[in-house]
XYZ file of C-alpha atoms in Angstrom:
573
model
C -19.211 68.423 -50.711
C -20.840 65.177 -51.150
C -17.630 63.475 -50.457
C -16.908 65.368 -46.918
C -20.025 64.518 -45.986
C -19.589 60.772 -46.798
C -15.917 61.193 -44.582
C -18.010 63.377 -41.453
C -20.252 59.921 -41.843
C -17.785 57.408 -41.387
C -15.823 59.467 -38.996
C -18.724 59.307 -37.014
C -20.037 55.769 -37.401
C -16.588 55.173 -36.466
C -16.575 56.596 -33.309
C -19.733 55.157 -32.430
C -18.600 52.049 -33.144
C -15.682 52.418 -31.011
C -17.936 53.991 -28.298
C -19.743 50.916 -28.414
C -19.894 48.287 -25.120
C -19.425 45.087 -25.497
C -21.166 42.869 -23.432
C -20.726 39.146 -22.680
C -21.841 36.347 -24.564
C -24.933 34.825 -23.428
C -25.131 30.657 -23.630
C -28.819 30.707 -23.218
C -30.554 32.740 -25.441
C -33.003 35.561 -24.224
C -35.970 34.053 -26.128
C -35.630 30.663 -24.249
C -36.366 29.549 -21.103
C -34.133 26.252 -21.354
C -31.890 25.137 -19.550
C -32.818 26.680 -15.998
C -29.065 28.050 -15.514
C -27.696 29.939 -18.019
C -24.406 29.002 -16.103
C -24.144 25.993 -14.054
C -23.940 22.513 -14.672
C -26.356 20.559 -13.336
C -28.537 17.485 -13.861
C -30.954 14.909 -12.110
C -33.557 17.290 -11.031
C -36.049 16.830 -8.002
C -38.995 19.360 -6.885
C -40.650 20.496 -3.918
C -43.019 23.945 -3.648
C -43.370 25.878 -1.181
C -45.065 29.013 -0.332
C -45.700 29.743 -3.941
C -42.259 28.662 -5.075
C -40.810 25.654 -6.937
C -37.236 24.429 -5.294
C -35.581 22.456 -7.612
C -32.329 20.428 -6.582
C -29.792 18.799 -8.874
C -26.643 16.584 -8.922
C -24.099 19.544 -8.979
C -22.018 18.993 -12.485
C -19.976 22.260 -12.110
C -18.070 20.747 -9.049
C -16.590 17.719 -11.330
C -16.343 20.713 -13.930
C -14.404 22.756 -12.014
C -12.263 19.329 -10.299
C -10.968 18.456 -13.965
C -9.755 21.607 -14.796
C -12.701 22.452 -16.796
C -11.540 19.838 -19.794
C -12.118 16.197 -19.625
C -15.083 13.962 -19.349
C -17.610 13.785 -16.479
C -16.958 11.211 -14.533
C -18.847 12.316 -11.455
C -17.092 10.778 -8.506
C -16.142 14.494 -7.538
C -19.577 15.579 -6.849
C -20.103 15.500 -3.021
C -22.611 18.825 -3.346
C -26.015 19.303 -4.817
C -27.247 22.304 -6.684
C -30.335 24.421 -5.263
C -32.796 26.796 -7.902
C -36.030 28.404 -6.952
C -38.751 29.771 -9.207
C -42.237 31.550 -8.718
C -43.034 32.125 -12.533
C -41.003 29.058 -13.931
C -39.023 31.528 -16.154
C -36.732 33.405 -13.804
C -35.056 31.303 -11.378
C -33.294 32.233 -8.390
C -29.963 30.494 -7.628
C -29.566 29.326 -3.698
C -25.908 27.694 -3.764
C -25.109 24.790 -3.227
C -25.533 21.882 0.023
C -22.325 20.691 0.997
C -23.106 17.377 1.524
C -19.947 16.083 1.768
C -19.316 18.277 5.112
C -22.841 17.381 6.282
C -22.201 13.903 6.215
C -18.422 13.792 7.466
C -19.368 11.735 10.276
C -19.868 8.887 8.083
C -16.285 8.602 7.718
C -15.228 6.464 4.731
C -19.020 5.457 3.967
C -19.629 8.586 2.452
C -18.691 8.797 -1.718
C -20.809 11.138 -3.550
C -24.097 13.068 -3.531
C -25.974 12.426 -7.036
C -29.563 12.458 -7.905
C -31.248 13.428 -5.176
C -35.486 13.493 -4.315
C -37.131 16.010 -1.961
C -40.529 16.035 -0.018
C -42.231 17.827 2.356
C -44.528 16.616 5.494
C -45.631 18.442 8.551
C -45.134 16.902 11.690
C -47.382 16.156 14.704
C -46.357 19.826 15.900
C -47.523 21.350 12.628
C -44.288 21.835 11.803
C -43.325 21.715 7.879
C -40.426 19.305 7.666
C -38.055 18.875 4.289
C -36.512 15.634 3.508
C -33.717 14.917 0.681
C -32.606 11.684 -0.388
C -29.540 11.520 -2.703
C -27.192 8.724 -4.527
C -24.061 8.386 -2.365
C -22.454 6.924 -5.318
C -23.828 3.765 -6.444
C -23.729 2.034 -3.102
C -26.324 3.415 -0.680
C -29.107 5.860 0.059
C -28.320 9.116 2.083
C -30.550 11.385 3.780
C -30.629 15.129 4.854
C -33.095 17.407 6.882
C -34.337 20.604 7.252
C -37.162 23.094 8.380
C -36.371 25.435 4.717
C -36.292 24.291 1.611
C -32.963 25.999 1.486
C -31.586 24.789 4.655
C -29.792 24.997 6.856
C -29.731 20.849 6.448
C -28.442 18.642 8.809
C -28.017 14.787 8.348
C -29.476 12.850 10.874
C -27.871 9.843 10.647
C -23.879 8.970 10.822
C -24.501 6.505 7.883
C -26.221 5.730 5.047
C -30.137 5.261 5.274
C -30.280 2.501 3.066
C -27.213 -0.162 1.898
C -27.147 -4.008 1.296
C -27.967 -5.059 4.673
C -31.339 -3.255 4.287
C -33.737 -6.174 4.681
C -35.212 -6.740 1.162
C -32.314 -4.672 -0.996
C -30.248 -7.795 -2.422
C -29.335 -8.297 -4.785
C -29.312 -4.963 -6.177
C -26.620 -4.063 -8.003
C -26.910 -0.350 -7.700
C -28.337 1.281 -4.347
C -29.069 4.482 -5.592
C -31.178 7.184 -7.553
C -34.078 7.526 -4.931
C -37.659 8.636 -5.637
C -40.040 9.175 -2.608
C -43.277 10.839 -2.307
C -45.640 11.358 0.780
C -49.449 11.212 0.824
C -51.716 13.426 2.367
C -51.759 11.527 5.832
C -47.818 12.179 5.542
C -46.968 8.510 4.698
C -44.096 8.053 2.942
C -42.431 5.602 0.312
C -39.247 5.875 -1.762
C -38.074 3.670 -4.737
C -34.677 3.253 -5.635
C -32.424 1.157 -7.094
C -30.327 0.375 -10.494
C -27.780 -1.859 -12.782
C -27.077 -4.299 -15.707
C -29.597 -7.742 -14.753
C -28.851 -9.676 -11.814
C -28.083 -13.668 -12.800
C -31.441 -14.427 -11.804
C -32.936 -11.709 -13.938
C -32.637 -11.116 -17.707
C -32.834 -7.805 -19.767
C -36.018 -7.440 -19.456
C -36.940 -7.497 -16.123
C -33.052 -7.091 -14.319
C -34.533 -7.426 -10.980
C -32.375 -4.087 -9.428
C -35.793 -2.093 -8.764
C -37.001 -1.385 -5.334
C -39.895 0.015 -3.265
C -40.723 0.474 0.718
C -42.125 2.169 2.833
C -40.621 4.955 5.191
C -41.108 4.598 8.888
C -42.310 7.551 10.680
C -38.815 10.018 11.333
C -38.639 9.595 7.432
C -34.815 8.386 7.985
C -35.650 4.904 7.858
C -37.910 1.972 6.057
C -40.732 0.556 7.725
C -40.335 -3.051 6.981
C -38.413 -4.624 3.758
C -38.091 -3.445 0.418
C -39.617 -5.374 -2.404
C -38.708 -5.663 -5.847
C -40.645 -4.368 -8.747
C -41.314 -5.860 -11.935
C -40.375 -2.752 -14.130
C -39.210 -3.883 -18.005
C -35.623 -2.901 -18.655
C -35.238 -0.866 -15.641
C -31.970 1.167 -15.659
C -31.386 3.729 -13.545
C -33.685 6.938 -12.340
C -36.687 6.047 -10.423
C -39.042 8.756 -9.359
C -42.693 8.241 -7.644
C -45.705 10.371 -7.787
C -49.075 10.014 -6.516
C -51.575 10.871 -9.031
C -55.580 10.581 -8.804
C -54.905 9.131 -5.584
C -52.823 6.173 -7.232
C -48.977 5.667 -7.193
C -47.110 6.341 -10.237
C -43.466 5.269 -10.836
C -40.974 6.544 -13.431
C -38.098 5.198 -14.359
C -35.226 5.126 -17.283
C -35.028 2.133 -19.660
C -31.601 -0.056 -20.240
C -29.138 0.106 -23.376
C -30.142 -3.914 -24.392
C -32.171 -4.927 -27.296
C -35.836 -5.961 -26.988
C -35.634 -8.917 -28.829
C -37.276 -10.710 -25.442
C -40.229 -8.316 -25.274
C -43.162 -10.297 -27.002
C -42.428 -12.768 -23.702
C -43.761 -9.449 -21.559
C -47.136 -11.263 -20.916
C -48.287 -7.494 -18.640
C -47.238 -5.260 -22.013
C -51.120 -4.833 -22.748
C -50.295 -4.127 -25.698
C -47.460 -1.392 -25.549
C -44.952 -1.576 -28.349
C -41.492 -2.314 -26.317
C -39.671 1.141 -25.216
C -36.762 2.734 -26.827
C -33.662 2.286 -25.451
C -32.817 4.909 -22.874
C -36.404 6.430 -23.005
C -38.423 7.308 -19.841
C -41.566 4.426 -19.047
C -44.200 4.528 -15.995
C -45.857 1.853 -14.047
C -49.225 2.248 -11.991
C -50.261 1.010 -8.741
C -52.794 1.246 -5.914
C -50.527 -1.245 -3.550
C -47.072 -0.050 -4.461
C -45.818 -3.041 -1.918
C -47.121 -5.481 -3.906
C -45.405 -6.472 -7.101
C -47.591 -7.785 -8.890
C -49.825 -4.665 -8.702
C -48.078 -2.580 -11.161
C -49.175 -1.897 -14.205
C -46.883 -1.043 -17.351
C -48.115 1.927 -19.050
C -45.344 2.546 -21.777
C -42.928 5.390 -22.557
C -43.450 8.658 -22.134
C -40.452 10.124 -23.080
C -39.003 8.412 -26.058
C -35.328 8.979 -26.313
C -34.778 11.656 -28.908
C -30.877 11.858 -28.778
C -31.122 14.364 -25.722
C -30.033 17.595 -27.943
C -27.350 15.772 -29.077
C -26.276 13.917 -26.237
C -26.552 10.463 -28.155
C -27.985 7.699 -26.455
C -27.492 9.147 -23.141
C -29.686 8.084 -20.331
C -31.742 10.715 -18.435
C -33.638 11.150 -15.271
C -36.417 13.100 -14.891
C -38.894 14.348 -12.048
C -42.779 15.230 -12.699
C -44.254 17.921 -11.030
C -47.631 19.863 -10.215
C -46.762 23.347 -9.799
C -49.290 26.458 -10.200
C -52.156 24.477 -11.872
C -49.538 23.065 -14.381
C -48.174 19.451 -14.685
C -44.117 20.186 -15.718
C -41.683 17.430 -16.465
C -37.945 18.550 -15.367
C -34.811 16.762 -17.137
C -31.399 17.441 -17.881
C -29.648 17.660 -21.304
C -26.073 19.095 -22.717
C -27.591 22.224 -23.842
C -25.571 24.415 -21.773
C -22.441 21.959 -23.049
C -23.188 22.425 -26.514
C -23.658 26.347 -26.414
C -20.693 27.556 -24.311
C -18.733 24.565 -27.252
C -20.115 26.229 -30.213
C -19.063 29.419 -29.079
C -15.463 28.736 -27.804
C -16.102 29.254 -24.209
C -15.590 25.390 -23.625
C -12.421 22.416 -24.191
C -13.208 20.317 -26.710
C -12.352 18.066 -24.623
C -14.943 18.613 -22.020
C -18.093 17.046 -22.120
C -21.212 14.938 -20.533
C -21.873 18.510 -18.764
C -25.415 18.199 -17.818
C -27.746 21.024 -17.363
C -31.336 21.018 -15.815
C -34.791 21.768 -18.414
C -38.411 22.144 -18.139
C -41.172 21.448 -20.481
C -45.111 21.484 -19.725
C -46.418 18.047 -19.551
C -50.110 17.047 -20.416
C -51.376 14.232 -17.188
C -54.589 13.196 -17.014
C -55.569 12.887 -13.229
C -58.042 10.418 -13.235
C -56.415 7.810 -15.154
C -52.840 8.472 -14.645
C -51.972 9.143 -18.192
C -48.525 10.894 -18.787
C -49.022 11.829 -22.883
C -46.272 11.326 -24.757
C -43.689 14.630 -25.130
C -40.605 16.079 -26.907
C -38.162 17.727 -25.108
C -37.727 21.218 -26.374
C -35.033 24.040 -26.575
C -37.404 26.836 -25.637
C -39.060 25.467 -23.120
C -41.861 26.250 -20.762
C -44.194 29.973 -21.048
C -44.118 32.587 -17.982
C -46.546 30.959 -15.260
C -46.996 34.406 -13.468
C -44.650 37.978 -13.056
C -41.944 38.560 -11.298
C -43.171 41.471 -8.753
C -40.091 44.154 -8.356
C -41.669 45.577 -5.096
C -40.816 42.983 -3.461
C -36.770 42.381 -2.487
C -35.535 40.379 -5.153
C -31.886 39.126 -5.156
C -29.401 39.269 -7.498
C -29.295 35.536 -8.033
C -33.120 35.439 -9.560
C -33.019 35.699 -13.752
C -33.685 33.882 -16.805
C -30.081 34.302 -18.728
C -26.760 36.403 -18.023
C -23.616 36.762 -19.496
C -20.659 36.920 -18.046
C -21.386 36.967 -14.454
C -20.170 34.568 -11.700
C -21.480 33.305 -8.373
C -19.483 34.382 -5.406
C -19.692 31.538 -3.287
C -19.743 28.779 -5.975
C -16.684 29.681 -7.183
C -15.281 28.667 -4.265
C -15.627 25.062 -5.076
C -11.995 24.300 -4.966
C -9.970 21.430 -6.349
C -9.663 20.163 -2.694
C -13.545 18.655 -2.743
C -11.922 16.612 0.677
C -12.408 19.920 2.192
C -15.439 22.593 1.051
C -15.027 26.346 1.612
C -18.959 26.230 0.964
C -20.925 27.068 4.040
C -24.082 24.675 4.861
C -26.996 27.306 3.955
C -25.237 28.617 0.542
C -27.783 30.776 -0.011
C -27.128 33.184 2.683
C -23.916 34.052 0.966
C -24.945 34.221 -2.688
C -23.457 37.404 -4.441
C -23.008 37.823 -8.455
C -20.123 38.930 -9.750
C -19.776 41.180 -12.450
C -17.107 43.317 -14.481
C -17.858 45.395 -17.385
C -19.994 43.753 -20.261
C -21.534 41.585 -17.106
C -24.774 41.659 -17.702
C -28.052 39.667 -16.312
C -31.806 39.552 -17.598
C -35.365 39.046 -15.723
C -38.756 38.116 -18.300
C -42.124 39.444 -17.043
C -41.118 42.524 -14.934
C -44.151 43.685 -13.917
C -44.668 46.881 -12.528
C -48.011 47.389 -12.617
C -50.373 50.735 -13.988
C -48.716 53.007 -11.272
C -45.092 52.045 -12.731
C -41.939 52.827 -10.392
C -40.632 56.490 -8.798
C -38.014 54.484 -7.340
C -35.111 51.739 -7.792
C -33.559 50.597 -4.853
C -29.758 48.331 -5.127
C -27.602 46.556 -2.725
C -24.411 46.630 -4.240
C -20.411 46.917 -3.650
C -17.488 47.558 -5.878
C -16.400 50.152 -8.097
C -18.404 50.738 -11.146
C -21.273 51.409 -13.088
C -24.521 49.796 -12.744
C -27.691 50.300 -15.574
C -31.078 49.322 -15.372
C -31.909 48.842 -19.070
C -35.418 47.728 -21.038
C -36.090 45.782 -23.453
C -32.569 44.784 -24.774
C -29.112 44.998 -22.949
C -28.145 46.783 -25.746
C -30.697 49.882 -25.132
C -30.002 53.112 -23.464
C -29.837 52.864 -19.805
C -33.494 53.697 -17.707
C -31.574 53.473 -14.433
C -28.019 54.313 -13.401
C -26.533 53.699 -10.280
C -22.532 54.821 -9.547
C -21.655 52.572 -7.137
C -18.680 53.230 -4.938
C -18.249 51.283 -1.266
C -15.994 48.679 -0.226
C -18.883 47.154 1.613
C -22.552 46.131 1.037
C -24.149 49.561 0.342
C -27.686 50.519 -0.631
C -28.402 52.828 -3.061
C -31.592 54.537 -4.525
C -32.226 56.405 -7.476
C -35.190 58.220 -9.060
C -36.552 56.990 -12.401
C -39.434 57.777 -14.982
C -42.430 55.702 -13.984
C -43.642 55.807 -17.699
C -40.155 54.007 -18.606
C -40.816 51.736 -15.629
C -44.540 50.455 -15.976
C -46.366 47.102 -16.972
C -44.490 44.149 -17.941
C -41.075 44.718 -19.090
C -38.043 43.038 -19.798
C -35.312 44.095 -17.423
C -31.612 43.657 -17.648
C -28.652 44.837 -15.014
C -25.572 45.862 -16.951
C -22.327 47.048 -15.697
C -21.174 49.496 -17.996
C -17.805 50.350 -15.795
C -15.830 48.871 -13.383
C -14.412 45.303 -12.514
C -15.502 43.297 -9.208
C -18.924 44.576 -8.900
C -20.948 42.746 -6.375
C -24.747 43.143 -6.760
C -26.910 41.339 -3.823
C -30.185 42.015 -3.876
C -32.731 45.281 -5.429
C -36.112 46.310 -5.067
C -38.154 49.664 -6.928
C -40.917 51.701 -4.854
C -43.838 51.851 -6.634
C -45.870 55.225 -7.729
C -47.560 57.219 -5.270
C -51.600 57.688 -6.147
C -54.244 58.268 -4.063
C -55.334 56.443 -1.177
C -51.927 54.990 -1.599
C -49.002 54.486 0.185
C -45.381 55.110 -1.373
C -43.455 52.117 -0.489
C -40.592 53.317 1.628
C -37.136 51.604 2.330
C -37.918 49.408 5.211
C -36.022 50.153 8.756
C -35.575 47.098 10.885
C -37.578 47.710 14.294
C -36.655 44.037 15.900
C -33.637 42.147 14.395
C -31.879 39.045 14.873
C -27.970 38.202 13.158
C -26.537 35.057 12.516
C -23.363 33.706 10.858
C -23.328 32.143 7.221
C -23.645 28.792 8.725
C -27.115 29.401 10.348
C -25.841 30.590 13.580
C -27.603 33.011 15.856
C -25.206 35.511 17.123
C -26.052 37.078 20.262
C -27.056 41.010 19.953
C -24.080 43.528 19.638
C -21.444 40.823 19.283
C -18.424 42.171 16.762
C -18.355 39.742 13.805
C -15.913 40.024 10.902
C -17.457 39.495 7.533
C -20.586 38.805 6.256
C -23.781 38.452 8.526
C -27.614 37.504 7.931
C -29.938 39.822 9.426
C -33.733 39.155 9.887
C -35.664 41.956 11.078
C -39.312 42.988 11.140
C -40.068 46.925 9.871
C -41.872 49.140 11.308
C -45.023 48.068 9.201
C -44.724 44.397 10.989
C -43.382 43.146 7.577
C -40.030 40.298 7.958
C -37.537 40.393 5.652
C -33.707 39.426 5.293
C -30.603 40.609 4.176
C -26.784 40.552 4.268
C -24.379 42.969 5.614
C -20.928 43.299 6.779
């Protein structure tokens, strides 16, 4: 007896076992919140927020990644895009696409090499108009510069060349024009820093006389007057500029020499010399005057990057809810997707963006010294699911791609990306796809209703807590194009804040675009119903208004204001 109940047993543990999903390996793990992208390669992070979001922008990685063959070393002339994320709660992160900067700036001709490392602001114009601004690396040679009314586009570049190159009044010698950092006050003047390289042969290790600061004139697309040179010790690469207390605060990443010349620093007061690749500041009230700057040390010493060796960095300090946070990049991404086989050998200097809090005091500019960490940064606020939240926007996945950033192809010459990426974003996902939000918060009333935009053939669940658990939600989805569908769901399952993942259980080629739940009905309250568009307006993937009833093939963006006066957007064939 006792034996054919040990058989029944295994026969059954068996079964389950076979029964059992599996579901794609995750390279960032659920419990941490770095890097950013659980699956895209990027690095050299700049920050702007706006209307209670954090944009973050990066040199885009995954295009040289996806040039080599996925194998080989980084080598980065191959990046001619730059990588968009957005955040509200510095946990989940929303992924835009990518700018196509090489198509943007085609006009240039042959001047045009590369888009790395770029820096964004914000101003509004005389009209009150809010105005975005991104400066990037084109290559090691000059200083590029795009515009926009969105943070996400679409961008246009205003210039048929390069902002800034050698015959810039003030810029030689410099031996690289690149890595800009600008910031704007509050009167909307605006300066950028830039600049790079082993020591000119007038300069010496430890001041190499490549740094550079001026003023922008007032379109922002050009300086007003000549650059000057800083004196910043063992300046490398990476500048960055804040304003801080009302004062002007420059970062900047330290050279590979030795510092056997530092006790000649006669301005160190008193700061042991920096390590090599680390991240220093400077301070100043007159950033146009050099010898106005004061050295205030290191503030990120360099800790071997998570493995990365003595790799240089570049980093971008930001104010953002309250909260001073320091964004980076690293190889963590590199070394995950490596250690579990998902990566050549052969590939590597992969970069991928991180966050960690960092402690600043305001009135006297202090930056305190800080690790880098693998778990990064703590929730700063929910993610609300009555609002439309697209498909792109979580803290890890597995096995999921990006629809239009695949389509990075081989041929960089000529991009199949469209300018405003982020009207075309779509995840992927086959069975064992799987992605995760933190913070879910649904409130006392919890959720009657889940709401998904969706296309494929498959199997979609809604699952809690783990993406192993027993699905809360399912949706059957069955439509060759965008479709929505709603489905009921226990609002005791669905209340406070919860841990969501979207699995596909079934089915290969699942597109998921956006979803949404419908809170509780109480009293004195309103269900939330699926909005109806009352006034529309369509336009093509490149930002293009079409005019009303025109037939268009493919994908559209429609904006449309409800019946409740509420605006909102969405895709649809």
């Amino acid at each position: 007896m006792n034996k054919k109940l040990f058989i029944t047993a295994a026969l059954v543990a068996t079964c389950l076992q076979a029964g059992a999903q599996t579901l794609a390996k995750e390279f960032k793990p659920s419990s941490e919140a770095n890097p950013i992208s659980p699956c895209v390669f990027c690095a050299d992070p700049t920050a702007v927020d706006y209307n209670g979001r954090l944009y973050v922008y990066g040199s885009n990685d995954n295009q040289q990644y996806i040039k080599n063959g996925k194998t080989g070393g980084n080598g980065y002339g191959d990046i001619k895009s730059l990588v968009v994320f957005s955040t509200a709660d510095m946990v989940n992160w929303t992924f835009h696409g990518t700018i196509d900067v090489g198509k943007l700036c085609s006009s240039w001709g042959w001047r045009f090499a590369a888009s790395w490392a770029p820096s964004v602001v914000r101003r509004t114009n005389a009209n009150g108009e809010d105005e975005f601004f991104l400066y990037f690396a084109n290559s090691g040679g000059s200083v590029g510069v795009l515009k926009a009314s969105s943070p996400i586009g679409p961008w246009t570049s205003p210039l048929k060349k390069p902002m800034i190159d050698g015959d810039t009044p003030g810029v030689r010698p410099c031996n690289w024009i690149f890595d800009p950092g600008a910031v704007v006050n509050e009167n909307g003047e605006a300066w950028i820093a830039f600049g790079g390289g082993d020591p000119q042969a007038s300069g010496s290790k430890l001041m190499p006389g490549n740094s550079r600061i001026a003023k922008l004139n007032a379109s922002m697309t050009g300086l007003d007057g000549s650059a000057v040179n800083m004196p910043a010790p063992y300046l490398f690469e990476a500048s960055e500029l804040n304003i801080i207390g009302g004062r002007f605060v420059y970062t900047y990443n330290t050279s590979w020499s030795d510092r056997d010349d530092w006790s000649s620093y006669a301005k160190s007061n008193g700061q042991p010399a920096p390590s090599t690749c680390s991240m220093c500041y400077m301070v100043s009230d007159t950033p146009l005057v050099p010898d106005s700057w004061t050295y205030r040390g290191e503030y990120v010493p360099n800790e071997g990057n998570f493995g990365m060796g003595w790799g240089n960095n570049h980093t971008h300090l930001h104010k953002f809810k309250g909260k001073y946070y320091l964004l980076y990049h690293s190889v963590l991404l590199e070394q995950s997707m490596k250690g579990a086989g998902a990566m050549d050998s052969d590939a590597s200097g992969y970069r991928s963006i991180g966050v960690d809090e960092a402690t600043v005091n305001e009135s006297t500019q202090t930056i305190n010294k800080m690790t880098l960490t693998r778990v990064g940064v703590s929730a700063n606020g929910t993610l609300n699911p009555y609002q439309q939240q697209e498909a792109e926007t979580m803290a890890t996945c597995g096995g999921i791609s990006y629809e239009d950033f695949s389509n990075i192809t081989k041929n960089t010459s000529i991009s199949t990306l469209g300018n405003d990426a982020s009207a075309n974003m779509q995840v992927r996902m086959s069975a064992g796809s799987w992605t995760m939000m933190r913070y879910v918060d649904f409130g006392t009333n919890g959720a009657s209703k889940l709401h998904l935009r969706a296309k494929g053939e498959g199997t979609v669940e809604f699952r809690i807590g783990r993406k192993g658990a027993k699905a809360a939600a399912t949706f059957n989805i069955s439509s060759s194009d965008m479709n929505d569908y709603t489905v009921d769901v226990d609002a005791t399952k669905f209340s406070g804040a919860r841990t969501i993942y979207i699995v596909v259980s079934e089915g290969t080629n699942v597109y998921l675009d956006a979803w949404k739940a419908t809170e509780t009905q109480t009293d004195g309250i309103r269900e939330m119903e699926t909005s109806q568009p009352v006034e529309r307006q369509c336009y093509d993937l490149s930002g293009r208004r079409l005019p009303d009833n025109t037939q268009h093939q493919g994908i559209v963006i429609e904006q449309y204001t409800d019946e409740n006066g509420e605006k909102h957007i969405r895709k649809r064939m």
